[in-house]
Coordinates of C-alpha atoms and ligand atoms in Angstrom, one line a residue:
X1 CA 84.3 86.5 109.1
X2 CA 82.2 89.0 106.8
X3 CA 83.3 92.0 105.4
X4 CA 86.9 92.0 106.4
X5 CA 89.0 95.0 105.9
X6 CA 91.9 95.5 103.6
X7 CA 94.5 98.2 103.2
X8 CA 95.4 98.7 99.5
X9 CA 99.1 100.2 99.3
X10 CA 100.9 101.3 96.0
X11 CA 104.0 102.9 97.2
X12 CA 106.0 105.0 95.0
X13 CA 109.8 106.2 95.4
X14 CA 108.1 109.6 97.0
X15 CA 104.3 109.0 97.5
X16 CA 102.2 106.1 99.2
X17 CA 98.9 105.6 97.8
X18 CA 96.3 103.7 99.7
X19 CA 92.5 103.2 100.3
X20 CA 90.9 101.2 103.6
X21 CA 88.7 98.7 101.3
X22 CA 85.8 96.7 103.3
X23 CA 84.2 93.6 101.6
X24 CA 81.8 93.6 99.2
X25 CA 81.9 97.7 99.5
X26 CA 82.3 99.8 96.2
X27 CA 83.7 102.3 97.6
X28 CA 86.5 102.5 100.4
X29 CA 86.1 103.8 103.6
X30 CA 88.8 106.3 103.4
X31 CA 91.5 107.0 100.8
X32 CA 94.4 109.2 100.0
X33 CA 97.9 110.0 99.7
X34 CA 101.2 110.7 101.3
X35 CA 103.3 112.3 98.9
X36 CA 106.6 114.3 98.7
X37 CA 108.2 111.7 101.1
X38 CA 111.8 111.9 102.0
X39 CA 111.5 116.3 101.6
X40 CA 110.9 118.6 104.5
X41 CA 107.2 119.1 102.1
X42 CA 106.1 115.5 103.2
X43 CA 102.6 115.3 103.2
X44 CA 99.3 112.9 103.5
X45 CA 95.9 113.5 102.3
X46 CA 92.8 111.5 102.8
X47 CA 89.3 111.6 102.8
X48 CA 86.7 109.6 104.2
X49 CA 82.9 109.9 102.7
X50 CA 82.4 113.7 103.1
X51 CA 85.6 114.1 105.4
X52 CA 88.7 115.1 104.3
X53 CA 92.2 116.6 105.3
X54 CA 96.0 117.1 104.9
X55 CA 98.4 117.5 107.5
X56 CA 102.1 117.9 107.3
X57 CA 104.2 114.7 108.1
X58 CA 107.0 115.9 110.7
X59 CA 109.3 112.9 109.6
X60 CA 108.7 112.4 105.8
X61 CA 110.0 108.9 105.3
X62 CA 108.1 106.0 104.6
X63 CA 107.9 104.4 108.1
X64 CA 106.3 107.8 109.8
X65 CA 103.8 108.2 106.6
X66 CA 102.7 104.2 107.5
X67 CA 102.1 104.9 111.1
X68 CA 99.9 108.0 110.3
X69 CA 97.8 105.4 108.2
X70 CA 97.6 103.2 111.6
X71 CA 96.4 105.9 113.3
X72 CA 94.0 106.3 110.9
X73 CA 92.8 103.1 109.8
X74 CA 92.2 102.9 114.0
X75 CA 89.9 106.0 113.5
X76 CA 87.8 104.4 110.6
X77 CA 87.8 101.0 111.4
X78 CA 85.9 99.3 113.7
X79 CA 87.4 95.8 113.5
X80 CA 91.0 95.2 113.1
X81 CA 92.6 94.6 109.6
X82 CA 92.9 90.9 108.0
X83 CA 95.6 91.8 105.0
X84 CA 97.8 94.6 103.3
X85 CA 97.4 94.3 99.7
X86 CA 100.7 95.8 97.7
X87 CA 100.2 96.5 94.3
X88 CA 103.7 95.6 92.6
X89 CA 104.6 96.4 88.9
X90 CA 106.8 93.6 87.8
X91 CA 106.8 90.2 88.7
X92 CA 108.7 88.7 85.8
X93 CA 107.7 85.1 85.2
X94 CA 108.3 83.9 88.9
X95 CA 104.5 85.9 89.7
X96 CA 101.2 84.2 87.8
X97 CA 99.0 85.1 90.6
X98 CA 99.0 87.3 93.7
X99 CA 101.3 86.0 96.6
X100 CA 101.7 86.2 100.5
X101 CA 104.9 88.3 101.1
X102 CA 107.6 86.2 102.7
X103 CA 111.0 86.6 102.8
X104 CA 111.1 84.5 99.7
X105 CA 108.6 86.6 97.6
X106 CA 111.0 89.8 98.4
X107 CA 113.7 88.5 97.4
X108 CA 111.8 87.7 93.5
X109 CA 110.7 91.2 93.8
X110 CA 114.1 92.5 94.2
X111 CA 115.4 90.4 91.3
X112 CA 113.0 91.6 88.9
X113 CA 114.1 95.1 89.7
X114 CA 116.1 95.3 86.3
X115 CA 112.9 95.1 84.9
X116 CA 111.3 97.8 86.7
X117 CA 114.2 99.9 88.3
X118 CA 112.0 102.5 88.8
X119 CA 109.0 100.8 90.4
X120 CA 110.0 97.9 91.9
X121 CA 112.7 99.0 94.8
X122 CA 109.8 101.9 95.2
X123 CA 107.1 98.8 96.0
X124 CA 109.4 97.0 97.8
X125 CA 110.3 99.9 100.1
X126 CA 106.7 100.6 100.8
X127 CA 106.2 96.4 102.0
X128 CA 109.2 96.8 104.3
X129 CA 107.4 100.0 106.1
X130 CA 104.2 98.3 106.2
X131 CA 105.1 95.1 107.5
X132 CA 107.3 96.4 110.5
X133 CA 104.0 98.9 111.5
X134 CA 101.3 96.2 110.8
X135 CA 103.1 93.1 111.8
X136 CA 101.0 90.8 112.7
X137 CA 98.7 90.7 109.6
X138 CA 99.0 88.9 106.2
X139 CA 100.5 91.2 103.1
X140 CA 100.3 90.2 99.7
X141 CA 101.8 91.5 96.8
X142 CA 99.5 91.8 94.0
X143 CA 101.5 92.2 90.4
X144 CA 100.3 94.2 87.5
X145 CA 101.9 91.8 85.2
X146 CA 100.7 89.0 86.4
X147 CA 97.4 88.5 84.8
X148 CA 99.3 88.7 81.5
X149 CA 101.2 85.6 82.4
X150 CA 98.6 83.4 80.7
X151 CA 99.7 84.9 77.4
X152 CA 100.8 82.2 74.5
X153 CA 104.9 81.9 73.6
X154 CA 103.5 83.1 70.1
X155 CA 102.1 86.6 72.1
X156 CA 105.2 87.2 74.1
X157 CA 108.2 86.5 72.5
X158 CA 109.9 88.8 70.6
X159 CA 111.6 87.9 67.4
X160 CA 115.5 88.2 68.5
X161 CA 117.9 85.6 69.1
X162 CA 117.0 83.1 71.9
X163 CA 119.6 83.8 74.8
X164 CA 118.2 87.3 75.1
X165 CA 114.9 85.6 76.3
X166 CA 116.2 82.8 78.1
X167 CA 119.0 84.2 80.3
X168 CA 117.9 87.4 80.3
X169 CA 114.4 88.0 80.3
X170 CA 114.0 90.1 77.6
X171 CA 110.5 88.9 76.5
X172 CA 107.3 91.1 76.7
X173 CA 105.3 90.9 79.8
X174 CA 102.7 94.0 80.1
X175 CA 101.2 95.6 82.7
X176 CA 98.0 97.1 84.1
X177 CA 97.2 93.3 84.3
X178 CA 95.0 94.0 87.8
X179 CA 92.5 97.0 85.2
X180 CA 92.3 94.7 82.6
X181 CA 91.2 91.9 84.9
X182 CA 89.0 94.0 86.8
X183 CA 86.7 95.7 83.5
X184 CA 86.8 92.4 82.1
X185 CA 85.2 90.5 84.7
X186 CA 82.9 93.1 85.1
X187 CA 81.8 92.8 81.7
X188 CA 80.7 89.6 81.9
X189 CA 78.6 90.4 84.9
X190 CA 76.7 93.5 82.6
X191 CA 76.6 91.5 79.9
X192 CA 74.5 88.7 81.9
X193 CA 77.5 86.2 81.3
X194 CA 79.3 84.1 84.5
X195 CA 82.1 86.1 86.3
X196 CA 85.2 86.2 83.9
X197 CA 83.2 84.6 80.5
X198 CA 83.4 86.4 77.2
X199 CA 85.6 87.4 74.6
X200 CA 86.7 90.8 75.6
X201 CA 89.1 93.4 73.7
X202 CA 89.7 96.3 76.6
X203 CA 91.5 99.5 76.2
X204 CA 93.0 101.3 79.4
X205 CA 93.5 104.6 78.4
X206 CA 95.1 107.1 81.5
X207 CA 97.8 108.7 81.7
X208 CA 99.6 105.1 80.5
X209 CA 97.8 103.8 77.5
X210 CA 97.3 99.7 77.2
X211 CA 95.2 97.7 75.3
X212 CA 94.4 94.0 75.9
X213 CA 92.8 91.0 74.4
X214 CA 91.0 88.5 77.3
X215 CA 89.2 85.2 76.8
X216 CA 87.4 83.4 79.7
X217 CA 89.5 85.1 82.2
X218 CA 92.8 85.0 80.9
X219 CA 94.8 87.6 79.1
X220 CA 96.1 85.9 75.5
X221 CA 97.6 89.0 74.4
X222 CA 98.5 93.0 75.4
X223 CA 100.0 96.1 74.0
X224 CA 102.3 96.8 76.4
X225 CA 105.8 94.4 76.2
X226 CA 109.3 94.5 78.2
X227 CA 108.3 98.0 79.6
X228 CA 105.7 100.3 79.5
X229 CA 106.6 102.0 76.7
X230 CA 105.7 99.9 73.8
X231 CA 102.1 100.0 72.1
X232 CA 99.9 102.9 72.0
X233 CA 100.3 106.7 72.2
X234 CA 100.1 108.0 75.6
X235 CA 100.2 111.0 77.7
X236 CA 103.7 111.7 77.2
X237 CA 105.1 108.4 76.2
X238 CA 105.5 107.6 72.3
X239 CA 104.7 104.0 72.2
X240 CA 105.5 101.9 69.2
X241 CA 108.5 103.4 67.0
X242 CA 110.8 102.2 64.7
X243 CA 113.6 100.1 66.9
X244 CA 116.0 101.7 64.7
X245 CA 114.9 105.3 65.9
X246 CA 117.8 104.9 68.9
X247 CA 120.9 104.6 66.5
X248 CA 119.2 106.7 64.1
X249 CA 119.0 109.6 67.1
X250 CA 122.6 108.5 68.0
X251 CA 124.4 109.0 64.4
X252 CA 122.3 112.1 63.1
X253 CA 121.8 114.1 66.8
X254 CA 124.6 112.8 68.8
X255 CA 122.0 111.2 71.2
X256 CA 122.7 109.2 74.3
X257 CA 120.6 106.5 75.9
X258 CA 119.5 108.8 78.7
X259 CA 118.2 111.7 75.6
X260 CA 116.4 108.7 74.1
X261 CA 114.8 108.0 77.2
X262 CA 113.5 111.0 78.2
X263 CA 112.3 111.9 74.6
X264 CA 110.2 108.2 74.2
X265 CA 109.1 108.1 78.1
X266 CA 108.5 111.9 78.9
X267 CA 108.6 113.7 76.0
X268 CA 106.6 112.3 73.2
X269 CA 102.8 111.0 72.9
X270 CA 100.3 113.2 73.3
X271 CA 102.5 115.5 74.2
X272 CA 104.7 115.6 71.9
X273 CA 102.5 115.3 68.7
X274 CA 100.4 118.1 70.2
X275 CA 103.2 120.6 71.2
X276 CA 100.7 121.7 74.0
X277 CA 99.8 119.5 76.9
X278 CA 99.8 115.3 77.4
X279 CA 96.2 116.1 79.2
X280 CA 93.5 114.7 76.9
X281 CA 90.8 117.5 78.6
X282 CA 93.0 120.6 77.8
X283 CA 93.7 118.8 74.0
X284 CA 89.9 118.3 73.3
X285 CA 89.1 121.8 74.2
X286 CA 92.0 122.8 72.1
X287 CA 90.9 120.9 68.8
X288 CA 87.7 122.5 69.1
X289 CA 88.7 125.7 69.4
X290 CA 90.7 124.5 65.9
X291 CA 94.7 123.9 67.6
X292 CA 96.2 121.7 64.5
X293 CA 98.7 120.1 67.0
X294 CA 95.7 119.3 69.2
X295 CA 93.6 117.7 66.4
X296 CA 96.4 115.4 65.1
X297 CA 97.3 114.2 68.1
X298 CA 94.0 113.1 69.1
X299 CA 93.5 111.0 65.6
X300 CA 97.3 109.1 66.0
X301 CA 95.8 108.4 69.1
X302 CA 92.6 107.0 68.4
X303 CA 93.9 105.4 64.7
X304 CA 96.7 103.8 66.5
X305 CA 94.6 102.3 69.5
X306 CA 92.0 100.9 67.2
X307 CA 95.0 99.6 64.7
X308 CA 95.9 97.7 68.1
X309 CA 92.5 96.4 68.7
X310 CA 91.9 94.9 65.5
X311 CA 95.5 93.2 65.5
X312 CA 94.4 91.9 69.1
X313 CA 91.2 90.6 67.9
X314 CA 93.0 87.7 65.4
X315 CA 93.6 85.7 69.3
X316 CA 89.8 85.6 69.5
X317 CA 87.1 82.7 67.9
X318 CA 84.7 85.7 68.2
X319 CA 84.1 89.3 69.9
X320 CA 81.4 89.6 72.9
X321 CA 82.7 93.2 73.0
X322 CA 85.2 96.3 73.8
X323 CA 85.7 98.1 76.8
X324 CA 86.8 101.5 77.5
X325 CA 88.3 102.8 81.1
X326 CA 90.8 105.1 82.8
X327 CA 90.3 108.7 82.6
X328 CA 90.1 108.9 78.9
X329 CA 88.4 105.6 78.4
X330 CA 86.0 106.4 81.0
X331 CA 85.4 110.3 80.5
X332 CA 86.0 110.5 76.3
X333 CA 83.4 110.5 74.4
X334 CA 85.5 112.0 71.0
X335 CA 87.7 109.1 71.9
X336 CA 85.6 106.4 72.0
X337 CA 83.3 107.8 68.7
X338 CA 86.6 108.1 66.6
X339 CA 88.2 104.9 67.8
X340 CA 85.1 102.9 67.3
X341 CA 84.5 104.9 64.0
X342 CA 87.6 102.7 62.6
X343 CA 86.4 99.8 63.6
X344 CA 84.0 99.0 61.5
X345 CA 85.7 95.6 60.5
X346 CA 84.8 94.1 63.5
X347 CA 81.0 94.9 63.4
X348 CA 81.4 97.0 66.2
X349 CA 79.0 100.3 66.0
X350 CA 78.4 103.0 68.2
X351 CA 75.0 105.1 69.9
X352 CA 76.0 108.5 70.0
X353 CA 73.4 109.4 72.0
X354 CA 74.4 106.8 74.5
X355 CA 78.4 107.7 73.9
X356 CA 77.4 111.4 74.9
X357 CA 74.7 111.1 77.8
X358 CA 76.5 108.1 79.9
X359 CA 76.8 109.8 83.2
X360 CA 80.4 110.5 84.5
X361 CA 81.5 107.6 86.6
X362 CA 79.0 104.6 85.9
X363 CA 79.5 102.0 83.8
X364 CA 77.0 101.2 80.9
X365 CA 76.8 100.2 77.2
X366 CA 77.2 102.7 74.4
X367 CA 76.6 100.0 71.2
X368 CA 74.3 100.2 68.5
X369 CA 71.8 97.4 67.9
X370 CA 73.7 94.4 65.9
X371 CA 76.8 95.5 67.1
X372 CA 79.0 93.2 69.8
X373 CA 79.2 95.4 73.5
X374 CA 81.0 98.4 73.7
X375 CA 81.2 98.7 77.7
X376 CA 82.1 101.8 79.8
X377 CA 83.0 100.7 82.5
X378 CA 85.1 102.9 86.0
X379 CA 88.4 100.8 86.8
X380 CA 88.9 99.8 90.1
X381 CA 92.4 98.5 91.1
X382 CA 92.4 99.5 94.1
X383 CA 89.2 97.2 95.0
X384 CA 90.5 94.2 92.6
X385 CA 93.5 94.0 94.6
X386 CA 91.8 94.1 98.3
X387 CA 89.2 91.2 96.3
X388 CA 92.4 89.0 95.6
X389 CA 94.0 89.3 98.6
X390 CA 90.8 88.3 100.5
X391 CA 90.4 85.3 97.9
X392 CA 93.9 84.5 98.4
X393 CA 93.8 84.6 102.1
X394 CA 90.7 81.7 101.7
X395 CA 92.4 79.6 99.5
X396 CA 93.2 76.6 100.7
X397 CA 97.1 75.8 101.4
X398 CA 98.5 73.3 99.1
Ligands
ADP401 P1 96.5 107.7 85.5 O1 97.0 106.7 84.4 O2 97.6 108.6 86.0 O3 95.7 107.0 86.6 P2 93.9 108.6 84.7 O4 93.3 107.3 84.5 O5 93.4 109.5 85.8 O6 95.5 108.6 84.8 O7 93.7 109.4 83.3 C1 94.2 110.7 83.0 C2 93.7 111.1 81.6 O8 92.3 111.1 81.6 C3 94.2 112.5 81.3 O9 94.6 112.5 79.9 C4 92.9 113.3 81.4 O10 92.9 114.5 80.6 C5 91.9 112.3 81.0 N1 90.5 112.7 81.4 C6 90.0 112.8 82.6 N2 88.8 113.4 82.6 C7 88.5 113.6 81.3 C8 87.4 114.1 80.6 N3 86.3 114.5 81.2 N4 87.5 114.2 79.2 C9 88.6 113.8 78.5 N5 89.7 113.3 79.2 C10 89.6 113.2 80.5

């Protein structure tokens, strides 16, 4: 059948995100949100092309917000769905791939849950709603560690004794595996190379801040380890610190783990170096207008991402190019000019007239003659993940 339809669902502990994806479409057909689930506030968003709207949800839990998307997916679609693509955050080592959900695969998602006790039970709630109101469809869990499961023993182990890593997990897996995958294979394509070719250093840069090193499809090394928190600055997250800051903050401030937790994870970044705002927007205009806070935090950010890219590049034989996306990838030019700016070492050399002009929202290339690629390019998990369910759905059974 052509152009099947796909509903893309990333379920949070209060909000279901989701976009109706049709094949070989760009865009979707409709997306939105239902957010402030489980409060008397419970609401869902959408739009569809030009349409949009927001209506209360009378019974806020997940189960009512999944039937509103029925009703609908019935109003947009004019065929009947073929899968549910969940996007899951950790799949541990049991996930290389994306997986039909059985009764099997939620049992792995719930033992990972140690390693994402945030996110996981959240994912897994969202799959339980969606399978009892679209029963009679395939759903498959897509993870966004998964891609990163190709990573070398040398990449992902840390350097602690070996019982930590083989009873208990403790090993680095990263994340935003389903971006990473997506830019890079797009690259390729702009780059006139076969789908997934190259040698590819990409930096995610949203709210969440990862940077990865890919070669002929498969991820050989990331920024991001046991959690999210390690490797670059982000919004409000410190990455990399001294692993001695935690009994350091214990002995001199009396600290608990919980303090610790919410300095590193909500506290810190961009945030936190600036004193002013984890937003990258609000920080640029504030640099310019001379904030000191504002202008430091945007050079530990760039210094420290491009410190990470040239430690990534030693897994490559040579560089085809670097990619920028998420909001700041995607919409920073300062970024991108003072990141590459340190660079240098790589051969990699920006057009600033390029950097400056790209329109908002399409991908293109912002390098200077003689220099490898430097991409641009949108993310788009949401369509990566209706693409692999599709693929996986046409596989054939082993
Ligand atoms: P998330 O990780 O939550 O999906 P996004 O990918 O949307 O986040 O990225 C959010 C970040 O992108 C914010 O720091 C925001 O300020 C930044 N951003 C969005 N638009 C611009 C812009 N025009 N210039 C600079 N930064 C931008």
């Amino acid at each position: 059948m052509e152009n099947r339809l796909v509903l893309v669902i990333n379920c949070g502990s209060s909000s279901i995100k989701f976009a109706l994806r049709q094949e070989g479409q760009s865009l979707p057909l409709a997306s939105g949100m239902a957010e402030r689930l489980a409060t008397p506030q419970a609401s869902l968003k959408w739009r569809a092309g030009e349409q949009q709207q927001e209506s209360a949800l009378a019974d806020g839990e997940h189960r009512s917000a999944m039937a509103a998307l029925l009703a609908l997916i019935e109003q947009f679609a004019d065929q009947p769905l073929s899968a549910v693509g969940h996007r899951v955050v950790h799949g541990g080592e049991h996930f290389t791939g994306a997986s039909i959900i059985d009764a099997g695969v939620m049992d792995a998602i719930q033992a990972n849950a140690p390693l994402a006790p945030l996110h996981n039970p959240a994912n897994l709630n969202g799959i339980r709603a969606a399978r009892q109101v679209f029963a009679s469809i395939p759903h498959v869990a897509i993870f966004d560690t998964a891609f990163h499961q190709s990573m070398p023993a040398h990449a992902y182990r840390y350097a602690l004794p070996n019982e930590l890593y083989s009873v208990h997990g403790v090993r680095r897996y990263g994340f935003h595996g389903t971006s990473h995958q997506y830019v890079t294979n797009q690259a390729s394509l702009m780059t006139g190379l076969a789908m997934g070719e190259g040698a590819w250093l990409s930096a995610h840069l949203g709210n969440g801040c990862s940077s990865c090193v890919v070669l002929d499809g498969k991820s050989l090394d990331t920024s991001m380890g046991l959690t999210p928190l390690e490797g670059l600055v982000m919004g409000t997250r410190s990455g990399d610190v001294d692993p001695n800051l935690h009994a350091h903050l214990a002995r001199t401030l009396g600290w608990d783990i919980p303090r610790i937790e919410q300095l590193l994870n909500r506290e810190s970044g961009l945030l936190g170096l600036s004193g002013l705002s984890n937003d990258m927007r609000q920080l640029e205009q504030a640099r310019a207008e001379g904030h000191s806070g504002a202008h430091l935090a945007v050079e530990v950010f760039c210094y420290r991402l491009a410190r990470s890219l040239a430690g990534l590049a030693v897994a490559l034989p040579r560089l085809d190019g670097l990619i920028f996306t998420g909001g700041i990838g995607e919409n920073s030019a300062l970024v991108r000019a003072l990141t590459v700016n340190h660079l240098a070492i790589l051969g990699l050399k920006l057009n600033a007239e390029a950097n400056t002009s790209l329109p908002r929202g399409i991908a293109g290339a912002i390098q200077n003659i003689g220099s490898p690629a430097i991409l641009v390019i949108p993310t788009d998990e949401e369509r990566q993940i209706a693409e692999e369910s599709l693929a996986l759905l046409d596989a054939p059974t082993s």
